[in-house]
Coordinates of N, CA and C in Angstrom, one line a residue:
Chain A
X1 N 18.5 -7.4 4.0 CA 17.1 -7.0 4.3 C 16.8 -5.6 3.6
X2 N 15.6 -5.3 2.9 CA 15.0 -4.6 2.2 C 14.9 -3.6 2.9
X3 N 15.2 -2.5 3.0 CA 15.1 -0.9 3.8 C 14.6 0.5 2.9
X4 N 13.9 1.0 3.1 CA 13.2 1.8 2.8 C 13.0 3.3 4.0
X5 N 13.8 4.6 3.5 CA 13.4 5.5 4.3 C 12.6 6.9 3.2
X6 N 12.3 7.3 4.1 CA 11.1 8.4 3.3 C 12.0 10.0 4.2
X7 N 12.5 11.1 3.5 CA 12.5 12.0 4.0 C 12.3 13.2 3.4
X8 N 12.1 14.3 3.7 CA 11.8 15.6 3.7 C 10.9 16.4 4.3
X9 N 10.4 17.4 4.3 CA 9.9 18.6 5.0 C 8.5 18.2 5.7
X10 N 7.8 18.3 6.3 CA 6.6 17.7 7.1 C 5.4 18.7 7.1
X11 N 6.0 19.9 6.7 CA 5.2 20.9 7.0 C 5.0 21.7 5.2
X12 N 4.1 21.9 4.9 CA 4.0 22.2 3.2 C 2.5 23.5 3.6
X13 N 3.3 24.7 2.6 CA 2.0 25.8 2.5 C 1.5 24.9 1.4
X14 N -0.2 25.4 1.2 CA -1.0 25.2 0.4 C -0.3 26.4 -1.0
X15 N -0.7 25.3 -1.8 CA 0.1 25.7 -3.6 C 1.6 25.6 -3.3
X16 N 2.1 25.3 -2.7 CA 3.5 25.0 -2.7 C 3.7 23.7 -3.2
X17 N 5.1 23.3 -3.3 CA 5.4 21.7 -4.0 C 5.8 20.9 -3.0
X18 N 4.7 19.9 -2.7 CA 5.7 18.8 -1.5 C 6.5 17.7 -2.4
X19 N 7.7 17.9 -1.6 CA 9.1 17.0 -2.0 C 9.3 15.7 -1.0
X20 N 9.5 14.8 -1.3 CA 10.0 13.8 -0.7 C 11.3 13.3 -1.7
X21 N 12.0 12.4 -0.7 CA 12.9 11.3 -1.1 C 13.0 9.8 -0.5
X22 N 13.1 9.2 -1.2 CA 13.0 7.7 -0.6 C 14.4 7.0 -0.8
X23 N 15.0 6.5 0.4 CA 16.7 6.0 -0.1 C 16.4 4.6 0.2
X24 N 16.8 3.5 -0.6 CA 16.5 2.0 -0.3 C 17.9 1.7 0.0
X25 N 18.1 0.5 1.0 CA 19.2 0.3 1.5 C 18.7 -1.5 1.0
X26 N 19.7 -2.1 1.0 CA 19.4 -3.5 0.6 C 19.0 -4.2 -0.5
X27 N 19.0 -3.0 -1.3 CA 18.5 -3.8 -3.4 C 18.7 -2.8 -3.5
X28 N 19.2 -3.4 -4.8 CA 19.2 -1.9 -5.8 C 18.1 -1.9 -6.8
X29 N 18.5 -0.2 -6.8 CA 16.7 0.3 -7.3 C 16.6 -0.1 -8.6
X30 N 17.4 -0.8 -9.5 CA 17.3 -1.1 -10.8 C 16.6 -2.5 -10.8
X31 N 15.9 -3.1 -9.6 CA 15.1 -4.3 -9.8 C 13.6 -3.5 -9.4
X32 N 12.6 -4.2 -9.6 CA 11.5 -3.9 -9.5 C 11.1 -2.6 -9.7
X33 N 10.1 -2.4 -9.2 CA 8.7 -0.9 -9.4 C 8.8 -0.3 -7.9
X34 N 9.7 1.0 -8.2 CA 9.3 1.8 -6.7 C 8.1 3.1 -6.7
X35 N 7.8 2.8 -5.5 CA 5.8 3.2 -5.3 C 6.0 4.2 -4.4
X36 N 5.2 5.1 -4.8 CA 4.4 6.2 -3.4 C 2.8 5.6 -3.4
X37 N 2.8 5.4 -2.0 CA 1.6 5.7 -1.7 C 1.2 6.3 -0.4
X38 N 0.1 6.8 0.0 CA -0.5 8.0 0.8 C -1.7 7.4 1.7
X39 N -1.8 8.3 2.7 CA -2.9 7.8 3.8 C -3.2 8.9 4.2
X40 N -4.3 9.4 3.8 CA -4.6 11.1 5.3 C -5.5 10.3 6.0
X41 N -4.8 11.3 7.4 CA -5.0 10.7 8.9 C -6.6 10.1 8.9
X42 N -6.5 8.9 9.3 CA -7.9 8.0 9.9 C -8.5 7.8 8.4
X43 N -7.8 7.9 7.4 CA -8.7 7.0 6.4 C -7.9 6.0 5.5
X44 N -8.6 5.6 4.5 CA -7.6 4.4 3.9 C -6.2 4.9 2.6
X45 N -5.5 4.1 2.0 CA -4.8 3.9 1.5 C -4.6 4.4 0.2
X46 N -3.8 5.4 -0.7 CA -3.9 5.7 -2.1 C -2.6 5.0 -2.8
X47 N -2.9 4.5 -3.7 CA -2.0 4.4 -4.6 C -0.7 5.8 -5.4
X48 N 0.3 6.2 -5.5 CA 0.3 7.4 -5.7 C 0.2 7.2 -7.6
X49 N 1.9 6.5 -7.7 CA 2.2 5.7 -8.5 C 3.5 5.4 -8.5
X50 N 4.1 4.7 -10.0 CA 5.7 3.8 -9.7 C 6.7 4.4 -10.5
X51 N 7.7 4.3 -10.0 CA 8.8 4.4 -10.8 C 9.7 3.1 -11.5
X52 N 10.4 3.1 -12.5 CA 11.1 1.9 -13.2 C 12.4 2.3 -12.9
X53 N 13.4 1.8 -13.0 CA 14.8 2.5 -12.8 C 14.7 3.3 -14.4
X54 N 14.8 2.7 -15.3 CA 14.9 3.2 -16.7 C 13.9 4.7 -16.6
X55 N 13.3 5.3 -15.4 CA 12.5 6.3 -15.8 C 10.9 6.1 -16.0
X56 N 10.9 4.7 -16.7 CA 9.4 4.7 -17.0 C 8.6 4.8 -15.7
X57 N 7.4 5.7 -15.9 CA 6.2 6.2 -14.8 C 4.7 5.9 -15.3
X58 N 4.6 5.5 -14.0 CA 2.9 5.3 -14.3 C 2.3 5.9 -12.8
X59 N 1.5 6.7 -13.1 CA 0.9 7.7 -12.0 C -1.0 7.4 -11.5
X60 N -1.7 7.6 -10.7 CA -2.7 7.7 -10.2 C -3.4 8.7 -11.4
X61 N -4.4 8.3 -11.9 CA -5.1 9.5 -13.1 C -5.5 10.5 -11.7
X62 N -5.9 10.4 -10.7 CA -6.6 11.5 -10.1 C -5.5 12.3 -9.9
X63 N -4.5 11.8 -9.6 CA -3.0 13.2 -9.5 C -2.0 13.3 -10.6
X64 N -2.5 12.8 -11.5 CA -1.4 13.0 -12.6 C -0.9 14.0 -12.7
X65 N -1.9 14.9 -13.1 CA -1.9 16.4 -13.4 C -0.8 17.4 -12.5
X66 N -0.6 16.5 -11.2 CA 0.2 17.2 -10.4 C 1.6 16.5 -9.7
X67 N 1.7 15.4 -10.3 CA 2.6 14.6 -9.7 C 3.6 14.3 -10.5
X68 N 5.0 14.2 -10.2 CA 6.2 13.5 -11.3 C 7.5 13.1 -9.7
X69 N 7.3 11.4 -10.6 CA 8.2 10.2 -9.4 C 9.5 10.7 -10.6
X70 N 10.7 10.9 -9.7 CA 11.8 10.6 -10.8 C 12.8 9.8 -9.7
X71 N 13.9 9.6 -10.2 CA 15.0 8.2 -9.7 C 16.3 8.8 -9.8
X72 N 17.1 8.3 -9.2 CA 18.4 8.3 -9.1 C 18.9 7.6 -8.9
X73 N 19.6 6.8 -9.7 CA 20.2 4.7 -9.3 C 21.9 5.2 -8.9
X74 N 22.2 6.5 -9.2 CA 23.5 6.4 -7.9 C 23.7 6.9 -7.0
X75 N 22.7 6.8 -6.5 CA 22.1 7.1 -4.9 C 21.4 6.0 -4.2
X76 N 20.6 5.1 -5.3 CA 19.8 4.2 -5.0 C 18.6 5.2 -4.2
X77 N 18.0 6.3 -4.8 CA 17.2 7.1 -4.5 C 16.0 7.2 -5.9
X78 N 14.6 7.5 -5.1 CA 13.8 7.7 -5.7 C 13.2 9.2 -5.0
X79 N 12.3 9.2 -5.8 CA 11.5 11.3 -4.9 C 10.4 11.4 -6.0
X80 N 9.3 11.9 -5.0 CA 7.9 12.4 -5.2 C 8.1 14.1 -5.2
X81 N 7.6 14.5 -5.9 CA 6.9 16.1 -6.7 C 5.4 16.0 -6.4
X82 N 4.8 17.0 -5.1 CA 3.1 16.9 -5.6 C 3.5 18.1 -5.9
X83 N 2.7 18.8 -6.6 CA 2.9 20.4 -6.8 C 1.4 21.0 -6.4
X84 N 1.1 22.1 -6.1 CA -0.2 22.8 -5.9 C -0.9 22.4 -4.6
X85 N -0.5 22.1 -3.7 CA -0.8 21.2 -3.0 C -1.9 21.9 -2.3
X86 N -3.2 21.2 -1.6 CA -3.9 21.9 -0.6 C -3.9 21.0 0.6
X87 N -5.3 21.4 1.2 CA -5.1 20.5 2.6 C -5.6 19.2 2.7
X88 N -6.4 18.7 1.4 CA -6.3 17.4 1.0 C -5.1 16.7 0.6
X89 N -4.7 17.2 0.6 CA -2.7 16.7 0.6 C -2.3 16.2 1.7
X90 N -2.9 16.4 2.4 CA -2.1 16.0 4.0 C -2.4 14.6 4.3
X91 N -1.5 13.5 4.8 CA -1.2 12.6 5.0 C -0.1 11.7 5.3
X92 N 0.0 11.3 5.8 CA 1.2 9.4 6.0 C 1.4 9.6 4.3
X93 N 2.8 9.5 4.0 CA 3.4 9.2 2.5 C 4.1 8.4 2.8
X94 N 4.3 6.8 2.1 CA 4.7 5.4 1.9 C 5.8 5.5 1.0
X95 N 6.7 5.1 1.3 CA 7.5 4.7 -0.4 C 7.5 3.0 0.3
X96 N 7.6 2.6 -1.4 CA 7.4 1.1 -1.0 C 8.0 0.9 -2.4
X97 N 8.5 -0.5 -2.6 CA 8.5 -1.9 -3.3 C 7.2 -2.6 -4.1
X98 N 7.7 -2.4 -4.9 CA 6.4 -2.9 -5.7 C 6.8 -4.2 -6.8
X99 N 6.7 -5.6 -6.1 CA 7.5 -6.4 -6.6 C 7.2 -7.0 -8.6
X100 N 6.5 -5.8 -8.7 CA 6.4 -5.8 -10.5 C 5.0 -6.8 -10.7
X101 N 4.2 -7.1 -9.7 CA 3.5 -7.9 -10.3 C 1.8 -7.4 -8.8
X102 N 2.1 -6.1 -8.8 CA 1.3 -4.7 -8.2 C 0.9 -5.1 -6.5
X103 N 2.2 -6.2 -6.1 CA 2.0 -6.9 -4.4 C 3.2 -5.4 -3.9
X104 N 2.9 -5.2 -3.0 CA 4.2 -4.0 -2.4 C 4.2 -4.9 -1.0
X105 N 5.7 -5.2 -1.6 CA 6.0 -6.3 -0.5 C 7.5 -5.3 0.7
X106 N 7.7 -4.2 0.1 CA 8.4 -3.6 1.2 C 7.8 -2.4 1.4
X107 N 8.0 -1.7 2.5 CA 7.3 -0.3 2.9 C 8.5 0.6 3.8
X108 N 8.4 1.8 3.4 CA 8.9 2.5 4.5 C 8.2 2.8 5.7
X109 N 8.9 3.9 6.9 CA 7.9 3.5 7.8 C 6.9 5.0 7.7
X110 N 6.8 5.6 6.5 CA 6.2 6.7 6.1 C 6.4 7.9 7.0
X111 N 5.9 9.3 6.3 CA 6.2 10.2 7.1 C 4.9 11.2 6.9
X112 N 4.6 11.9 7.8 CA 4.0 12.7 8.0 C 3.8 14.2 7.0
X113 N 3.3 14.8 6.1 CA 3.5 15.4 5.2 C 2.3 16.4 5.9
X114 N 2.1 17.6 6.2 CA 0.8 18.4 6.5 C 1.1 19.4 6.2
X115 N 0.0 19.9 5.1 CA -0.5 21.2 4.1 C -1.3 22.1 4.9
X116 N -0.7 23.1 5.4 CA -1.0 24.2 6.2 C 0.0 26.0 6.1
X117 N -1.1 26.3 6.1 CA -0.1 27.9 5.7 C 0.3 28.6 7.2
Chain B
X1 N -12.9 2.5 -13.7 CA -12.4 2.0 -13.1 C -13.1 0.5 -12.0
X2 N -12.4 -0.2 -11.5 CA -13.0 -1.4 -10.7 C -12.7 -1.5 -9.3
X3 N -13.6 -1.1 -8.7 CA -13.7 -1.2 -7.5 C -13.8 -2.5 -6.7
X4 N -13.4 -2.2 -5.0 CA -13.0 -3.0 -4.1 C -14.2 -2.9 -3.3
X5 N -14.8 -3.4 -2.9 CA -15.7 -3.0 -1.9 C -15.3 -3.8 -0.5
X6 N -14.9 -3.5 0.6 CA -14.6 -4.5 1.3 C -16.3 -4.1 2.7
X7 N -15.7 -5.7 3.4 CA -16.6 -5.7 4.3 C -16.1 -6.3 5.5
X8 N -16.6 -6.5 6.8 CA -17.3 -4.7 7.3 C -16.6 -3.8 7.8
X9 N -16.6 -2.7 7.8 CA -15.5 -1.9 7.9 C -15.1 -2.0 9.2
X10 N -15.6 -2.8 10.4 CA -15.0 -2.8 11.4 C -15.6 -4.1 12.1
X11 N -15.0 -5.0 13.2 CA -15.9 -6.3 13.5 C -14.8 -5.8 14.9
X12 N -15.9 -6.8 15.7 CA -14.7 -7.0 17.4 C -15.1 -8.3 17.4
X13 N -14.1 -8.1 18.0 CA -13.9 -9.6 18.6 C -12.7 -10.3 19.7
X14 N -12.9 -11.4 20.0 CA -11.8 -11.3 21.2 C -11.1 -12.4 20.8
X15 N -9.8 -12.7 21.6 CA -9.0 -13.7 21.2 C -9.3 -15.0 21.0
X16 N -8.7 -15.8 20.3 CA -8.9 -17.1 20.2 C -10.3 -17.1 18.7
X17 N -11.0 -15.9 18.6 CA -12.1 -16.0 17.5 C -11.1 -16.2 16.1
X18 N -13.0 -16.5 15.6 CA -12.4 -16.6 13.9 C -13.0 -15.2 13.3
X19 N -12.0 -14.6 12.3 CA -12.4 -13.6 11.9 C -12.8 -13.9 10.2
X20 N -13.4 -13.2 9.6 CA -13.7 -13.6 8.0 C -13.7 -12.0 7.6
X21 N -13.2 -11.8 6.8 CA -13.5 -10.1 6.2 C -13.3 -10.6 5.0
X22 N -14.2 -9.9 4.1 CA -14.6 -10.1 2.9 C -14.3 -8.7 1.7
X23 N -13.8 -9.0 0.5 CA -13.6 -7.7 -0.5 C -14.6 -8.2 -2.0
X24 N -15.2 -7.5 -2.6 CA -15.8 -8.0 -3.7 C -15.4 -7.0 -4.7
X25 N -14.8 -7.7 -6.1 CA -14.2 -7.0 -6.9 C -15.7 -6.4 -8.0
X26 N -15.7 -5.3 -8.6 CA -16.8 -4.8 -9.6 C -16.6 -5.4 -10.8
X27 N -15.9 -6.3 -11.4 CA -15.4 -7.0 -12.3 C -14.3 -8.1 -12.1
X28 N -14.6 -8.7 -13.0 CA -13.6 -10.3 -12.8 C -12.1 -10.0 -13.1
X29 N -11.1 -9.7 -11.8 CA -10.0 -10.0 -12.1 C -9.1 -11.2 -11.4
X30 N -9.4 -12.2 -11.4 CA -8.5 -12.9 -11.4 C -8.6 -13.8 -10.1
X31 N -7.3 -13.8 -9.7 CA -7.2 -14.2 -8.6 C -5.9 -13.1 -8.1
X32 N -5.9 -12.3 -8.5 CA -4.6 -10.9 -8.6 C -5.7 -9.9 -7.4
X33 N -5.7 -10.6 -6.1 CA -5.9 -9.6 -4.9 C -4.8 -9.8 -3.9
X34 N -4.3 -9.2 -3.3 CA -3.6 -9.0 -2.0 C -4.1 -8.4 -0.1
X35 N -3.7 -8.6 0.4 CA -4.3 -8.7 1.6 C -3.0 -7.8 2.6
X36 N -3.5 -6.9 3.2 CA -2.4 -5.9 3.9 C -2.8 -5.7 5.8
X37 N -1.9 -6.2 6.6 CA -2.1 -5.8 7.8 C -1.1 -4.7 8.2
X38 N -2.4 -3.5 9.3 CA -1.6 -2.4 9.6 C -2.0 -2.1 11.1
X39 N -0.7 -2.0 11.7 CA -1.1 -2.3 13.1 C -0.9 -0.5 13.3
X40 N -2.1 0.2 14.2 CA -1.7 1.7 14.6 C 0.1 2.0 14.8
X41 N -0.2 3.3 13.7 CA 1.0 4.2 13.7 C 2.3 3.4 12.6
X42 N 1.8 2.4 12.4 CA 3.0 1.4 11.2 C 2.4 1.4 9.6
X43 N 3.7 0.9 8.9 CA 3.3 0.3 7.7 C 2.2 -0.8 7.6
X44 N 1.4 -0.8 6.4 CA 1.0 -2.0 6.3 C 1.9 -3.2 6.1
X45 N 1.8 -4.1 6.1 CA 2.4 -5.0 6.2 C 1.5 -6.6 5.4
X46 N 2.7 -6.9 4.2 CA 2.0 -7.7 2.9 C 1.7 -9.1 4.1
X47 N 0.4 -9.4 3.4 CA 0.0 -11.1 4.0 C -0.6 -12.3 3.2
X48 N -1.0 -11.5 2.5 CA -1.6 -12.8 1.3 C -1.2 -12.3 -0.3
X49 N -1.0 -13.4 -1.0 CA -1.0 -12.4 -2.7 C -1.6 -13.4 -3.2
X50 N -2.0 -13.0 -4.2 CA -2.9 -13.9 -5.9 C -3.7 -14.7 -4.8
X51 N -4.0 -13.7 -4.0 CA -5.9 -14.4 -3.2 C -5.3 -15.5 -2.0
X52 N -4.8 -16.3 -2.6 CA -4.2 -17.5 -1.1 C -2.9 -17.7 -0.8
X53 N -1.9 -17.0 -1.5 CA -0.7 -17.3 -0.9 C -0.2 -16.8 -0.2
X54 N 0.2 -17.3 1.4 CA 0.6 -16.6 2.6 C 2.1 -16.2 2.4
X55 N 2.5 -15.0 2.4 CA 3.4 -14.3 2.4 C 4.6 -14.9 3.6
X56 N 5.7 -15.3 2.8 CA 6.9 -15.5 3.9 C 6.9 -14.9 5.1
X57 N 6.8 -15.7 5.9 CA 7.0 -15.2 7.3 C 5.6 -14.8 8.3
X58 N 4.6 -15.0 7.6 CA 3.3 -14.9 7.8 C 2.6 -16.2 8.7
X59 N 2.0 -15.8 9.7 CA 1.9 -17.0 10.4 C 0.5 -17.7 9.8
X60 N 0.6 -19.2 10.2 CA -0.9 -20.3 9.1 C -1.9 -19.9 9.7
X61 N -2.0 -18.8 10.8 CA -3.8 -18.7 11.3 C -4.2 -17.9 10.3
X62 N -3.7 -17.1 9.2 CA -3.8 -16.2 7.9 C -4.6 -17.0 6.7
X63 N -5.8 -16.9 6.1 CA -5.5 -17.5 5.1 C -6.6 -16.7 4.2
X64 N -6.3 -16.9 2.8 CA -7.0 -16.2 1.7 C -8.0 -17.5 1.0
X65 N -9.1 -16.6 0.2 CA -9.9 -17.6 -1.0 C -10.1 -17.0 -1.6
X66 N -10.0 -17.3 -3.0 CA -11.3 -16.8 -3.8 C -12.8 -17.5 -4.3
X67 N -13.7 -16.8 -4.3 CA -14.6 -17.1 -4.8 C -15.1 -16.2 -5.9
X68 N -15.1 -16.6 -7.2 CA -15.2 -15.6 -8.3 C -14.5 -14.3 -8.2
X69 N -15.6 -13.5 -8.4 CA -14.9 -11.8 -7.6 C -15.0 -11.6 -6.1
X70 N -15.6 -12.7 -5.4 CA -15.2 -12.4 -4.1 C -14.2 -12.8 -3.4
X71 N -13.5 -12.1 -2.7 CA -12.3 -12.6 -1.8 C -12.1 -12.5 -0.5
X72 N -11.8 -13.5 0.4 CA -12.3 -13.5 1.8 C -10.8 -13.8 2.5
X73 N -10.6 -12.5 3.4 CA -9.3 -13.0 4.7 C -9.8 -13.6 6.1
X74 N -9.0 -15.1 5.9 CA -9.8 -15.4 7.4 C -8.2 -15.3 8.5
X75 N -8.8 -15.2 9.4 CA -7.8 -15.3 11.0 C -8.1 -16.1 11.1
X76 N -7.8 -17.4 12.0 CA -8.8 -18.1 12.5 C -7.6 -18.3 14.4
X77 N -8.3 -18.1 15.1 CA -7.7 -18.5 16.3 C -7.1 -16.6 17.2
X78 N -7.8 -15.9 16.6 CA -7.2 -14.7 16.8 C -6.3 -14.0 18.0
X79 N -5.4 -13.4 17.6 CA -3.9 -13.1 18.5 C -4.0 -11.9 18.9
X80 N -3.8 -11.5 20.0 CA -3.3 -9.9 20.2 C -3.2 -9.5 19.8
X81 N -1.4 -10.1 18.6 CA -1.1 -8.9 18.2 C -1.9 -9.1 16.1
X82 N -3.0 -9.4 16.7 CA -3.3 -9.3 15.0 C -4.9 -8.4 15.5
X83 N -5.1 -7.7 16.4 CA -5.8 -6.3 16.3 C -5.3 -5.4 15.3
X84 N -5.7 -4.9 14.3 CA -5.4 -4.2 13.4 C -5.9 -3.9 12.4
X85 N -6.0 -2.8 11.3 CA -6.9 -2.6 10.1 C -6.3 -3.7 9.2
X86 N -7.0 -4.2 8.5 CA -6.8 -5.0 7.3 C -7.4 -4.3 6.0
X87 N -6.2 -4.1 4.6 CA -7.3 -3.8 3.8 C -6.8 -5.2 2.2
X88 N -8.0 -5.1 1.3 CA -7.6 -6.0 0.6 C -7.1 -4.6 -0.6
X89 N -6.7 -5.3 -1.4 CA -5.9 -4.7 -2.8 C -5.4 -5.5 -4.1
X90 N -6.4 -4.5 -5.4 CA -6.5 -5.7 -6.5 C -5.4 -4.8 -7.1
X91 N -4.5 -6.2 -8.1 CA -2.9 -6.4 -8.5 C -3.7 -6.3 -9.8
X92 N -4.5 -6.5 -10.5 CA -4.5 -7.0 -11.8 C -4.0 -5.9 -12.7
X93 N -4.6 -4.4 -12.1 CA -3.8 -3.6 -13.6 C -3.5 -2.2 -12.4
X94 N -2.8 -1.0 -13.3 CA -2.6 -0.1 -12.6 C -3.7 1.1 -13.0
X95 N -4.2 2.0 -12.6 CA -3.4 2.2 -11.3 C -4.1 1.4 -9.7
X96 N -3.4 0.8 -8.9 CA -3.8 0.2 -8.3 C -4.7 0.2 -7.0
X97 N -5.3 -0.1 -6.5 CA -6.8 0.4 -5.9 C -6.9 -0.8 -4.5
X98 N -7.4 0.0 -2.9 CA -7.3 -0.8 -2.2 C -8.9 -0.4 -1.8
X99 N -9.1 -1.6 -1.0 CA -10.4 -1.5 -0.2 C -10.8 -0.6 1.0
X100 N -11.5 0.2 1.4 CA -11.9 0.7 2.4 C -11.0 0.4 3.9
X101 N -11.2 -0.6 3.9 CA -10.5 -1.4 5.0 C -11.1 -1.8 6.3
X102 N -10.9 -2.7 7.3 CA -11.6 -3.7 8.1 C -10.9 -3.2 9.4
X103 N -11.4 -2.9 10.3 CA -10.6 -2.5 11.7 C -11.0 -3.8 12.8
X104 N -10.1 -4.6 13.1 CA -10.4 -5.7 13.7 C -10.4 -5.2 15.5
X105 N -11.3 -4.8 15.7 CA -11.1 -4.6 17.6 C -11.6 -5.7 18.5
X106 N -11.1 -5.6 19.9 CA -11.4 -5.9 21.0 C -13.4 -5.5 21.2

């Protein structure tokens, strides 16, 4: 069974870098497309963007400018970089499964991320 | 970019009903939509892909269509525990884009 955890810091000043890590338990990360995606409280769903094992990235154009997914396959670990962050940052952060054909058929159970000084 | 428009962003209704929520694509992609239930405080959770195929483990009151660019999730016989936001989400390219989303209440 496909397992998916999301951790790090919950609490982020504004312009600082929020960090995440995501550890999969049950596949290794060298199959498919691993995903961030984001929710701030009571609205819908963003795409962030994905990682490849090999490195390849493809990111949301509205955060490109501030975002870098990178991997670690001996860890079976992936991690999100927002950098500059404000209080539109704040939200539910997803890592998920992205079964290469853009269905995200696994999810973690996300975490809480809030941009506050 | 191609937008999702979904509809309506919220309906009630009580058990045993049929629900229909509806997404309309701003261009013709395909039949590459997916369908996501999220019960308060959880993940979404995958239910349909390429518009009608019910995801393993997904119970038959679930079902998808397409009609051109429009794509429709029906409930039909509605459950307790399927109170929840629904949103749809088009697969065809990246970066990837979901609908508004449907809050199914009591």
């Amino acid at each position: 069974q496909v397992q998916l955890q999301e951790s790090g810091p919950g609490l982020v000043k504004p312009s600082e870098t929020l960090s995440l890590t995501c550890t999969v338990s049950g596949d290794s990360i060298t199959n498919y497309y691993w995903t961030w995606i984001r929710q701030p409280p009571g609205k819908g769903l963003e795409w962030i963007g994905y990682i490849y094992y090999s490195g390849s990235t493809k990111y949301n154009p509205s955060l490109q400018s501030r975002v870098t997914i990178s991997v670690d396959t001996s860890k079976n670990q992936f991690s999100l970089n927002l950098k500059s962050v404000t209080a539109a940052d704040t939200a539910v952060y997803y890592c998920a499964r992205d079964n290469s054909f853009g269905m995200i058929d696994h999810w973690g159970q996300g975490t809480l991320v809030t941009v506050s000084s | 970019d191609i937008q999702m428009t979904q509809s309506p962003s919220s309906v009630s209704a009580s058990v045993g009903d049929r629900v229909t929520i509806t997404c309309r694509a701003s261009q013709n992609i395909g039949a590459w939509v997916a369908w996501y239930q999220q019960e308060p405080g959880k993940a979404p959770k995958l239910l349909i892909y390429a518009a009608s195929n019910l995801q393993s483990g997904v119970p038959s009151r679930f079902s998808g269509l397409r009609s051109g660019t429009d794509f429709t999730l029906t409930i039909t016989s509605l459950q307790p525990e399927d109170f929840a936001t629904y949103y749809c989400q088009r697969t065809n390219s990246y970066p990837l884009t979901f609908g508004g989303g449907t809050k199914v209440e009591i």
